[in-house]
Coordinates of C-alpha atoms in Angstrom, one line a residue:
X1 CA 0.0 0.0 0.0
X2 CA 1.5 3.2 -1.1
X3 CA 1.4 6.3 1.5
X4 CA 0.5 9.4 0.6
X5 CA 0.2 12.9 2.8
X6 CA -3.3 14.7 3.1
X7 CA -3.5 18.1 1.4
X8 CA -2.6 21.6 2.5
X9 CA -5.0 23.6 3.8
X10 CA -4.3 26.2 1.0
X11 CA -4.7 23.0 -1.4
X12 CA -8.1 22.3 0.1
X13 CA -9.3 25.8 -0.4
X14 CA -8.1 26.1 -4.1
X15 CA -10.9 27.6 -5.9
X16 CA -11.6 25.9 -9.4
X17 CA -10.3 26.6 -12.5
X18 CA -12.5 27.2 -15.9
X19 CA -13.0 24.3 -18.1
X20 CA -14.5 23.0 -21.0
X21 CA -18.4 24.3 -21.2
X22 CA -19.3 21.1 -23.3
X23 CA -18.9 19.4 -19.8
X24 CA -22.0 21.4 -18.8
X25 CA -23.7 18.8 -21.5
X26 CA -27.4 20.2 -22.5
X27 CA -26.2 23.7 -20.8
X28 CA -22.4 24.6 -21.5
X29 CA -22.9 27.5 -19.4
X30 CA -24.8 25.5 -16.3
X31 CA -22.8 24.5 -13.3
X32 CA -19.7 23.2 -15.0
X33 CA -17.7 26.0 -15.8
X34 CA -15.1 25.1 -13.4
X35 CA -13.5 21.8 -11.8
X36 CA -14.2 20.7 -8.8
X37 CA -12.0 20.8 -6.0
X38 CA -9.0 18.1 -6.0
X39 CA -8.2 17.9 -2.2
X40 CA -11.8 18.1 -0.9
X41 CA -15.3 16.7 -1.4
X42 CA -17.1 19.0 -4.0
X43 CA -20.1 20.9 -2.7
X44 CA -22.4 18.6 -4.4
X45 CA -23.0 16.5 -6.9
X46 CA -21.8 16.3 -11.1
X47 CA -23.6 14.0 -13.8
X48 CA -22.0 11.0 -14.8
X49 CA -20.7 12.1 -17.6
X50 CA -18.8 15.1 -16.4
X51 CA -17.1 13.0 -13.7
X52 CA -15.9 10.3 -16.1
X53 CA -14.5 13.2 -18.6
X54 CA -12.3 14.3 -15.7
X55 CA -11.3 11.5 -14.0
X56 CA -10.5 10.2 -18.0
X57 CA -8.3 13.6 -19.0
X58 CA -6.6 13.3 -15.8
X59 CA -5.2 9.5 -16.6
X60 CA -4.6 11.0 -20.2
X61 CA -1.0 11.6 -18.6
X62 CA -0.4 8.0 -17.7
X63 CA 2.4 5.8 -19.6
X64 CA 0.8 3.5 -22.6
X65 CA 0.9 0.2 -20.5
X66 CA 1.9 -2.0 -23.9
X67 CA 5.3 0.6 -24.0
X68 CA 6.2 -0.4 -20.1
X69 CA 8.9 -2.6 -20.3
X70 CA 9.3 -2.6 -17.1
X71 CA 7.0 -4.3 -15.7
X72 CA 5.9 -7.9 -15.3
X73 CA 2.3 -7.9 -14.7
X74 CA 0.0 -8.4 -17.7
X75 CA -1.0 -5.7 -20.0
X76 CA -3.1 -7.6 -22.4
X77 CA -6.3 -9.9 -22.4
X78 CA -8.7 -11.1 -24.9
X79 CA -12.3 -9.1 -25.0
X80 CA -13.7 -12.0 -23.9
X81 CA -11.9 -12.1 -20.7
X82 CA -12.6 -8.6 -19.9
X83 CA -16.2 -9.5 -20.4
X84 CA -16.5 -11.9 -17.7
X85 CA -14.2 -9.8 -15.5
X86 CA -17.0 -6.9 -15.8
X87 CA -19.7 -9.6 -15.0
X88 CA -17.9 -10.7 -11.8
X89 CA -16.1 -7.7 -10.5
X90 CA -19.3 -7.2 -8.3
X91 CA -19.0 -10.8 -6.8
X92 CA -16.8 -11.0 -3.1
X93 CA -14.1 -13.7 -3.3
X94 CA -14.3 -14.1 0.3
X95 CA -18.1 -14.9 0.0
X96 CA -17.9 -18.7 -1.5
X97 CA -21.8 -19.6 -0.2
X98 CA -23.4 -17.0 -2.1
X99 CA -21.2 -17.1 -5.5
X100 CA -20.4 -20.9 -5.2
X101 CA -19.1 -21.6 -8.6
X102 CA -17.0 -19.2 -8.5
X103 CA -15.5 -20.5 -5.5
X104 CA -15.2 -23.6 -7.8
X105 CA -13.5 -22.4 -10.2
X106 CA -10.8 -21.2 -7.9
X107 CA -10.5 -24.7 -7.0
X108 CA -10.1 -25.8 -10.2
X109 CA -7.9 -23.8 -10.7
X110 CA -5.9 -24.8 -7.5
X111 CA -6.4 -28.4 -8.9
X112 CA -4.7 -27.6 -12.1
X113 CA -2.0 -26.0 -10.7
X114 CA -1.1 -28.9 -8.6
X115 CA -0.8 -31.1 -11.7
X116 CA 1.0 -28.7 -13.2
X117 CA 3.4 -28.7 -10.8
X118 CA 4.0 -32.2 -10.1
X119 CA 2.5 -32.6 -6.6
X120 CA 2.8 -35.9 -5.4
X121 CA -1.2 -36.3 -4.9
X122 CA -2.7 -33.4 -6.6
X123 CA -5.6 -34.5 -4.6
X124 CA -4.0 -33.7 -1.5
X125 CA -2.0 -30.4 -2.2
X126 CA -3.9 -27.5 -0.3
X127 CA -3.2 -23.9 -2.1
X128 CA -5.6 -20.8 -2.5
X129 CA -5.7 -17.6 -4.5
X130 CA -4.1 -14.5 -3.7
X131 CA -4.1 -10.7 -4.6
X132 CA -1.0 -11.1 -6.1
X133 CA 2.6 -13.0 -5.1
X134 CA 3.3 -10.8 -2.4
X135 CA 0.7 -12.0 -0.3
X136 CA 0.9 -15.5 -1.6
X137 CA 4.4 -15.1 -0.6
X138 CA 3.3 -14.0 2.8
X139 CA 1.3 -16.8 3.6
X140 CA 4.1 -19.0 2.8
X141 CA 6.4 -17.6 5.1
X142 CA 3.6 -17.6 7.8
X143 CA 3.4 -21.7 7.0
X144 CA 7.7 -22.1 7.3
X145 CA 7.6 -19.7 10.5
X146 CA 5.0 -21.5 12.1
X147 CA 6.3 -25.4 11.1
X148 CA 9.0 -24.5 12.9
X149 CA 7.9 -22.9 15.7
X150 CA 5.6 -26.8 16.1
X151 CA 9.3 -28.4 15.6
X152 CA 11.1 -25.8 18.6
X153 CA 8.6 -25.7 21.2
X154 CA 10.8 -25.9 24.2
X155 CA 13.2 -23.4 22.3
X156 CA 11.1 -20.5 21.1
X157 CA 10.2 -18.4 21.4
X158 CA 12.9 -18.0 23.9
X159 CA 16.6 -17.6 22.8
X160 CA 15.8 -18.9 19.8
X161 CA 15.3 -16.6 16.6
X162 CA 14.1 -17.8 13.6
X163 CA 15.4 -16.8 10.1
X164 CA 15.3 -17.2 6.1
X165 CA 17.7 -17.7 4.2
X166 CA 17.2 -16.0 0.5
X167 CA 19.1 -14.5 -2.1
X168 CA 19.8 -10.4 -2.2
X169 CA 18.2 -10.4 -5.5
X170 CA 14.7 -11.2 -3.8
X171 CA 11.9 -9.3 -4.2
X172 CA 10.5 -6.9 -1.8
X173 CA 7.9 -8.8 -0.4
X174 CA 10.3 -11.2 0.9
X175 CA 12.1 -8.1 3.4
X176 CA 8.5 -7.2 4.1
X177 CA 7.7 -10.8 5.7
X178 CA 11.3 -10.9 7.7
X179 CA 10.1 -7.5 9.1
X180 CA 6.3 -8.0 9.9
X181 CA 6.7 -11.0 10.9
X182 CA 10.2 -10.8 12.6
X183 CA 12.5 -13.3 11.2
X184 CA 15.8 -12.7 10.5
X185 CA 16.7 -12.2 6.8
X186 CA 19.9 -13.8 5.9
X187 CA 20.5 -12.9 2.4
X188 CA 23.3 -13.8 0.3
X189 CA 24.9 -11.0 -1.7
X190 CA 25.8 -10.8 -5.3
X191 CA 29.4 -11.9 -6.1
X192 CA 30.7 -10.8 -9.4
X193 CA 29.1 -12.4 -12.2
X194 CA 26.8 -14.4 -9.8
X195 CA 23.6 -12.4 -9.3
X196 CA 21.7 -14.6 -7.2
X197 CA 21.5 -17.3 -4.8
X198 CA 23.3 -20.4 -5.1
X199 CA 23.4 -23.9 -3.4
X200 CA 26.9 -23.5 -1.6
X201 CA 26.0 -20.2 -0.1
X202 CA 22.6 -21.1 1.1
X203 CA 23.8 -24.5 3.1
X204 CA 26.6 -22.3 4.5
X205 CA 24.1 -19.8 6.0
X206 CA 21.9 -22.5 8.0
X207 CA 21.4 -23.4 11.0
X208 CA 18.8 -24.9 13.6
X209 CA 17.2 -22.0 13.6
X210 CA 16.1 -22.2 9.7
X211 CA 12.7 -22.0 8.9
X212 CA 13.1 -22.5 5.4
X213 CA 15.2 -21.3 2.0
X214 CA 13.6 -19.1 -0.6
X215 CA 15.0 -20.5 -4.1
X216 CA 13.2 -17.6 -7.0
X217 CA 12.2 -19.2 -10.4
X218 CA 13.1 -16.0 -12.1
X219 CA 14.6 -13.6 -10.6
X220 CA 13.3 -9.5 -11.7
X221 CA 16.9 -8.0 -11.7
X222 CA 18.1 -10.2 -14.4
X223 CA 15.7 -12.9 -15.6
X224 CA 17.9 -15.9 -14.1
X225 CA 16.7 -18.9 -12.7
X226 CA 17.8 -19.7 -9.4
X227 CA 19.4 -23.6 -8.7
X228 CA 16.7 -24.6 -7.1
X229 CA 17.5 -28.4 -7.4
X230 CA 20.9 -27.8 -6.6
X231 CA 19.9 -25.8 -3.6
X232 CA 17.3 -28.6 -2.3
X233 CA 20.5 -31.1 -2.7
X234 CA 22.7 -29.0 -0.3
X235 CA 20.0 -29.2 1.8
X236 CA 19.8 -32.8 2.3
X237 CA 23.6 -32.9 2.9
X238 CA 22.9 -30.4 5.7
X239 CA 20.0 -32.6 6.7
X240 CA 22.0 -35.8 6.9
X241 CA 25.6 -33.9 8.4
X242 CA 23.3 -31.9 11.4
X243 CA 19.7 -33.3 11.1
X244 CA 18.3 -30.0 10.3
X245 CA 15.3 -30.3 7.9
X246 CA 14.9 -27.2 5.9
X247 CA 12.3 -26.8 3.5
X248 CA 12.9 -24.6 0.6
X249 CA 9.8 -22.4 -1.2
X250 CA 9.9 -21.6 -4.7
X251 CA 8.9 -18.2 -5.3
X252 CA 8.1 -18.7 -9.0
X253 CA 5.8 -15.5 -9.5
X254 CA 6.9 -15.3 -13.5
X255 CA 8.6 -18.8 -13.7
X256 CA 6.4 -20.9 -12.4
X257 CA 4.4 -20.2 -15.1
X258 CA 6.7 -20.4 -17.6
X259 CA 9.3 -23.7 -16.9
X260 CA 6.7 -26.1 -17.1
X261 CA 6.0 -25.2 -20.8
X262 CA 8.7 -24.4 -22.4
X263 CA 11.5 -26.1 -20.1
X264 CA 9.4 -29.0 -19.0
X265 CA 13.3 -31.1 -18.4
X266 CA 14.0 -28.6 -15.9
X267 CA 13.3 -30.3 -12.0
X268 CA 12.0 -27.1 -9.6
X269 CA 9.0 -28.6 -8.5
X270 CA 7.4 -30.5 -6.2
X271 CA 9.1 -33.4 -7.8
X272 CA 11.9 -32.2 -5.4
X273 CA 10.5 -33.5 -1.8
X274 CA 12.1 -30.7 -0.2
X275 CA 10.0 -28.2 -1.9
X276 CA 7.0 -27.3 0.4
X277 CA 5.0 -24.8 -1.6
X278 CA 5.4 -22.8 -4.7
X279 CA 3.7 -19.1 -5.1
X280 CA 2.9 -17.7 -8.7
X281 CA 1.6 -14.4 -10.0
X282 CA -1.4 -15.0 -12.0
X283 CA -1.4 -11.5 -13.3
X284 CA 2.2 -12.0 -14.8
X285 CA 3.3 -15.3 -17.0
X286 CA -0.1 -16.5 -15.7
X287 CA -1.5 -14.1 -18.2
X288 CA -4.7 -11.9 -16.4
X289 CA -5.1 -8.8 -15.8
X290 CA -3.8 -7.6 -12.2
X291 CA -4.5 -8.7 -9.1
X292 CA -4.4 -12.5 -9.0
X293 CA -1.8 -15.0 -7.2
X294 CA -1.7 -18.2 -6.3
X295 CA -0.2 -20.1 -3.0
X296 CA 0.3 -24.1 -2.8
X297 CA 1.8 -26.4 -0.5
X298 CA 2.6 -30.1 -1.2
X299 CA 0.3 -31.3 1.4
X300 CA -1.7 -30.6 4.6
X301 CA 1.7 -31.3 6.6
X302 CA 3.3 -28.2 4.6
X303 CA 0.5 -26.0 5.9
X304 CA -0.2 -26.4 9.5
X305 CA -4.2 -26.3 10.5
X306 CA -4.0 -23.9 13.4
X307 CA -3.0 -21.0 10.2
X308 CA -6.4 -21.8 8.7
X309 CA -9.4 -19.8 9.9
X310 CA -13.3 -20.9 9.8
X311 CA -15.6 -18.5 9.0
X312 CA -19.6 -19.3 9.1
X313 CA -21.4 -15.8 9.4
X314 CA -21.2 -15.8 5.4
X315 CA -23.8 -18.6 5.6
X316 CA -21.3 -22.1 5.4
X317 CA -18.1 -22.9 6.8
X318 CA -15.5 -21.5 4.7
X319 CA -11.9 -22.0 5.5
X320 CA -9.6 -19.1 4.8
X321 CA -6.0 -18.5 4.8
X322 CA -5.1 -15.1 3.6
X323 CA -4.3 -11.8 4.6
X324 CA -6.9 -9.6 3.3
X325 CA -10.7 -10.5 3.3
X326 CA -13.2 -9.2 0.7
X327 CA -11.5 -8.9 -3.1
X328 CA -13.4 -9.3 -6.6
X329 CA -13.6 -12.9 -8.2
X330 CA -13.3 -11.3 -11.2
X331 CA -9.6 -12.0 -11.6
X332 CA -9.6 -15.5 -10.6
X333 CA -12.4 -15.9 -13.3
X334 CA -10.3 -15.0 -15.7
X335 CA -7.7 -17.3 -14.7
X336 CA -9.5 -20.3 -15.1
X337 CA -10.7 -18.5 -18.6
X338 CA -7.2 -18.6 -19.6
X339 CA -6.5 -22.1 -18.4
X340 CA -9.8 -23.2 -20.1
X341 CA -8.7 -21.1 -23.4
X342 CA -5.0 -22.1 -24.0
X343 CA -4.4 -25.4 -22.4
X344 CA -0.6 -27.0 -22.3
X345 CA -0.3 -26.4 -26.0
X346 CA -1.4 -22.7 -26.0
X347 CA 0.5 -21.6 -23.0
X348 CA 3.2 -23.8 -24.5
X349 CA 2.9 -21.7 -27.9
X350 CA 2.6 -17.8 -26.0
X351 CA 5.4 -18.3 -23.9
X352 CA 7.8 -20.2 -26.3
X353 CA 7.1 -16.9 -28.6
X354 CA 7.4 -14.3 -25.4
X355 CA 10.5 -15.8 -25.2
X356 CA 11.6 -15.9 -28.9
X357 CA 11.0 -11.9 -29.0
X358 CA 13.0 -11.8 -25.8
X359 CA 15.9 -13.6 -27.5
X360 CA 15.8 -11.5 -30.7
X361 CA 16.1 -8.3 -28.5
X362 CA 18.6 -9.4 -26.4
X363 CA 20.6 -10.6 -29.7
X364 CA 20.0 -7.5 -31.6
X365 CA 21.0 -5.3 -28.4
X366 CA 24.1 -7.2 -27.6
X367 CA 25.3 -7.0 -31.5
X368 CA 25.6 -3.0 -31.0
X369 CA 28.9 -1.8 -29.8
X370 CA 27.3 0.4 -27.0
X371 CA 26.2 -2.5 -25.0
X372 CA 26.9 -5.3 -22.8
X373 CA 24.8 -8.3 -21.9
X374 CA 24.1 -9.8 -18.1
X375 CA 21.6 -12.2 -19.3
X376 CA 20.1 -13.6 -22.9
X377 CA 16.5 -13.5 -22.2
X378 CA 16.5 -18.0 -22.6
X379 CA 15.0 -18.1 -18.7
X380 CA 12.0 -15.4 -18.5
X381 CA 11.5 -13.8 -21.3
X382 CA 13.8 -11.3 -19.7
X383 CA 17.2 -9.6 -20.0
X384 CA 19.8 -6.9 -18.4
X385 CA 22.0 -5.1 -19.9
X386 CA 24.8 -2.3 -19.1
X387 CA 26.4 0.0 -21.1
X388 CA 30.3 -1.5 -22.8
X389 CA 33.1 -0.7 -20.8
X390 CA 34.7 1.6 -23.3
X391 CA 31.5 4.3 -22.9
X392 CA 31.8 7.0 -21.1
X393 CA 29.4 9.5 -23.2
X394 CA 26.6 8.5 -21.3
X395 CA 25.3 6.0 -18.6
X396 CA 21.9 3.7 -18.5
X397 CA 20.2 6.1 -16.6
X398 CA 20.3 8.4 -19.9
X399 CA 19.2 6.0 -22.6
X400 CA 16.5 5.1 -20.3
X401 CA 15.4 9.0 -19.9
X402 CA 15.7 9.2 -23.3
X403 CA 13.8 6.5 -24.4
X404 CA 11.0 7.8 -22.3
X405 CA 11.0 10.8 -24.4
X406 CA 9.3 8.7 -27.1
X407 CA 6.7 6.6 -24.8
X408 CA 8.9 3.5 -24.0
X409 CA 9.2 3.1 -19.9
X410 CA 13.1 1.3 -19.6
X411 CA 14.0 0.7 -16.5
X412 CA 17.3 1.7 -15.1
X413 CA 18.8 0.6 -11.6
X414 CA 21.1 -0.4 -9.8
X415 CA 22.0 -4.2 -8.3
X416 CA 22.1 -4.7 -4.6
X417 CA 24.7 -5.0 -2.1
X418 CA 28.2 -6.2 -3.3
X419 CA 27.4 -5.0 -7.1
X420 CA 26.1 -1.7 -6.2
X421 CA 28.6 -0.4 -8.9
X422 CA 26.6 -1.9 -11.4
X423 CA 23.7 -0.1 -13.1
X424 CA 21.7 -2.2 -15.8
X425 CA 18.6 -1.6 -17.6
X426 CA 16.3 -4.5 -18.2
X427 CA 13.4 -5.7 -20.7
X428 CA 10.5 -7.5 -19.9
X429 CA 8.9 -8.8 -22.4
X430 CA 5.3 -10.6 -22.0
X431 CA 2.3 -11.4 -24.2
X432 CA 1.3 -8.7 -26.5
X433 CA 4.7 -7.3 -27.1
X434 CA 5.3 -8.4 -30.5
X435 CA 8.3 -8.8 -32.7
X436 CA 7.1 -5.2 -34.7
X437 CA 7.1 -3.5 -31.7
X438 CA 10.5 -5.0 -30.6
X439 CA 11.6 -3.6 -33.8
X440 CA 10.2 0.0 -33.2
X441 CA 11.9 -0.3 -29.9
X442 CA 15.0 -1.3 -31.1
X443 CA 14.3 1.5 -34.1
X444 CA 14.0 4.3 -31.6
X445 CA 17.3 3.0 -29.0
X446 CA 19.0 2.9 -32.5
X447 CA 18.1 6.4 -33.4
X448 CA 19.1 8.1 -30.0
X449 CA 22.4 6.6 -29.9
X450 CA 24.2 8.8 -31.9
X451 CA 23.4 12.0 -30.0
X452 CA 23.9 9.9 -26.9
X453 CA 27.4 9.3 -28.3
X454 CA 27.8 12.8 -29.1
X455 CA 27.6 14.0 -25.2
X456 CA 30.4 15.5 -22.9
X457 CA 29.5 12.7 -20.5
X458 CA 26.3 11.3 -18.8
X459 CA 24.1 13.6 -17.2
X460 CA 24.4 12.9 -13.5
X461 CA 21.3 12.9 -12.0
X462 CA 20.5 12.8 -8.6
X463 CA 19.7 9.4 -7.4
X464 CA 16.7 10.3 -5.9
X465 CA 15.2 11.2 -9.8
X466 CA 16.7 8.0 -11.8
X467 CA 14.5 5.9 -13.1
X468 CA 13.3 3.8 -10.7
X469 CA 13.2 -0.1 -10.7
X470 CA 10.1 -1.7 -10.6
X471 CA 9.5 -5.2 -10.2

């Protein structure tokens, strides 16, 4: 949830300013000849019509979400998903006696998952939907914390303090949990060309008070792939050298939706038995519109039953796990619209060509003599890059201002501890970003680059206005 400070009182007080008199509708001259206040309630009342005009100009000013390559979350859907969003947006998620099948469907779509997945008994893996993975990777924690808290009775909460081990390259979410929920994050910095967690660095961080290792199935700084089998592996030779059982969760918010299909030899699953639960972002590789996620565990064992609350005043008994309460079906009706649209074979098809545009960027970017590659876009369809070592003209923070300049949002940032020298800018790529936009991308970084070459040096900006990185 974002913060933001309550007006001035000068701010509240501002007096309108004169606007279109077609707002006014039948009378231009009639009520509307200036806006209302922005700070404060209006006096009373404006048609329907007026108030969508505004609120429309307003978000006039907004980036073109199909430009953002920045983010991951889904920017395109098919009109008949956005349909059966609109009929379901007024249904409560929360509320599975009164709109039961679409309580269903979000168990169907927890069933499908499970396959997908390779849990031992799909039958038996437990999971639920989410606002997104940062609450699905909430829960999660919550279910590590608490197993082993039920394993260190007579220890905690006394001396004992529990902690989580996870890479530097994690997202926020993860710093959020350790905080709220006070475990100790032990994360493992970057190291040179390593840009995320591996297996060696993990097992050297454990110790009885481990509640669990986060392995990420993508990682947003670079598009990487964590080892998650090779992490699970040092694991079991911590298991068998001190008989501590760690479990590891995959936070796969873009790549668990996108290994099974198009790198289906690749072991991250629950084929690994130390893998207790997985968390994926519907709204990104899972293709819907924001705010869906999803949260499974292998089993009932992975999720202790005292985390699970029973509601009845609803009318039923529900059980709920989750940290909000009331939310729209609406996205997690699409979901199961998408699974029901594409299959294994569509999904198969979108994210083998999200990834071939990905390639063809990253190819055509690391081909110019400006640029140096991190990563090749061949794990998400996702890549970093810096500027060569021999350029000193101007920085990544300048081609991504620049690029702005003509409606395409590039992030620029810099990497975490240990690599805070390095500053990269990255390309997502998802569904809907085509190989003729990639070219018009590619078009318009080709066309800057000579007066980019042609500064005194980069601009210099303060830190506090560089682009910022979004996950």
């Amino acid at each position: 949830m974002t913060l933001h400070k309550g007006a001035s009182p000068s701010d509240r007080k501002q007096s309108g300013h004169p606007v279109n008199p077609f707002y006014g509708e039948a009378d231009p001259v009639a009520g509307m000849e200036t806006a209302p206040p922005r700070h404060a309630l209006p006096d009373g009342p404006i048609s329907p019509h007026t108030a969508y005009q505004f609120v429309h100009d307003e978000l006039m000013l907004d980036g073109n979400s199909r430009l953002n390559l920045a983010t991951f979350v889904t920017t395109w859907m098919e009109p008949q998903a956005g349909v059966l969003m609109a009929e379901c947006r007024d249904k409560n998620m929360i509320d599975k006696d009164e709109y039961p099948r679409t309580a269903e469907l979000e168990k169907r779509c927890v069933a499908m998952l499970a396959d997908l997945w390779h849990a031992p008994d799909p039958a038996a893996a437990v999971g639920c939907s989410t606002t997104g993975s940062s609450e699905a990777c909430m829960l999660a924690g919550m279910a590590l914390k608490r197993r082993w808290m039920q394993r260190n009775k007579d220890r905690y909460p006394g001396q004992a303090r529990p902690n989580l081990i996870m890479g530097a390259n994690v997202q926020v979410c993860w710093e959020k949990f350790c905080n709220f929920w006070e475990v100790e994050a032990r994360m493992v910095p970057m190291e040179g060309d390593r840009f995320h967690l591996d297996a060696a660095s993990a097992a050297a961080l454990c110790d009885e008070n481990t509640i669990g290792v986060v392995a990420i199935l993508g990682s947003t700084f670079d598009g990487s792939y964590e080892p998650v089998a090779g992490i699970c592996a040092a694991l079991d030779e911590v298991h068998q050298q001190h008989g501590w059982d760690i479990p590891v969760h995959v936070d796969g918010a873009s790549g668990a939706m996108i290994a099974p299909f198009i790198d289906p030899e690749l072991v991250w699953d629950f084929r690994l038995p130390r893998v207790a639960s997985i968390n994926t972002s519907g709204h990104k590789y899972g293709l819907v519109y924001p705010g869906v996620g999803w949260a499974l565990w292998r089993d009932t064992e992975a999720l202790p039953e005292e985390l699970v609350f029973r509601v009845n005043y609803l009318g039923g008994d529900m059980p709920t796990f989750a940290l909000n309460f009331s939310r729209p079906g609406a996205q997690v009706v699409a979901q199961y619209y998408t699974f029901l649209r594409l299959g294994r074979a569509g999904f198969r098809a979108v994210q083998q060509a999200t990834r071939d545009v990905a390639r063809s960027m990253a190819d055509r970017i690391g081909a110019l003599d400006d640029f140096r590659l991190l990563t090749q876009g061949d794990q998400l369809p996702v890549f970093a890059f810096t500027t060569a070592d021999h350029v000193t003209a101007f920085d990544v923070f300048d081609v991504s201002r620049r690029m702005k300049e003509r409606g395409w949002l590039l992030p620029a940032y810099t990497f975490p501890e240990n690599r805070e020298d390095l500053s990269v800018l990255r390309v997502v790529c998802r569904n809907g970003f085509s190989l003729d936009l990639a070219d018009l991308f590619l078009a318009d970084l080709g066309a800057l680059l000579p007066e980019l070459r042609d500064q005194p040096g980069p601009m210099q900006r303060p830190e506090s206005v560089a682009t910022a990185f979004h996950h």
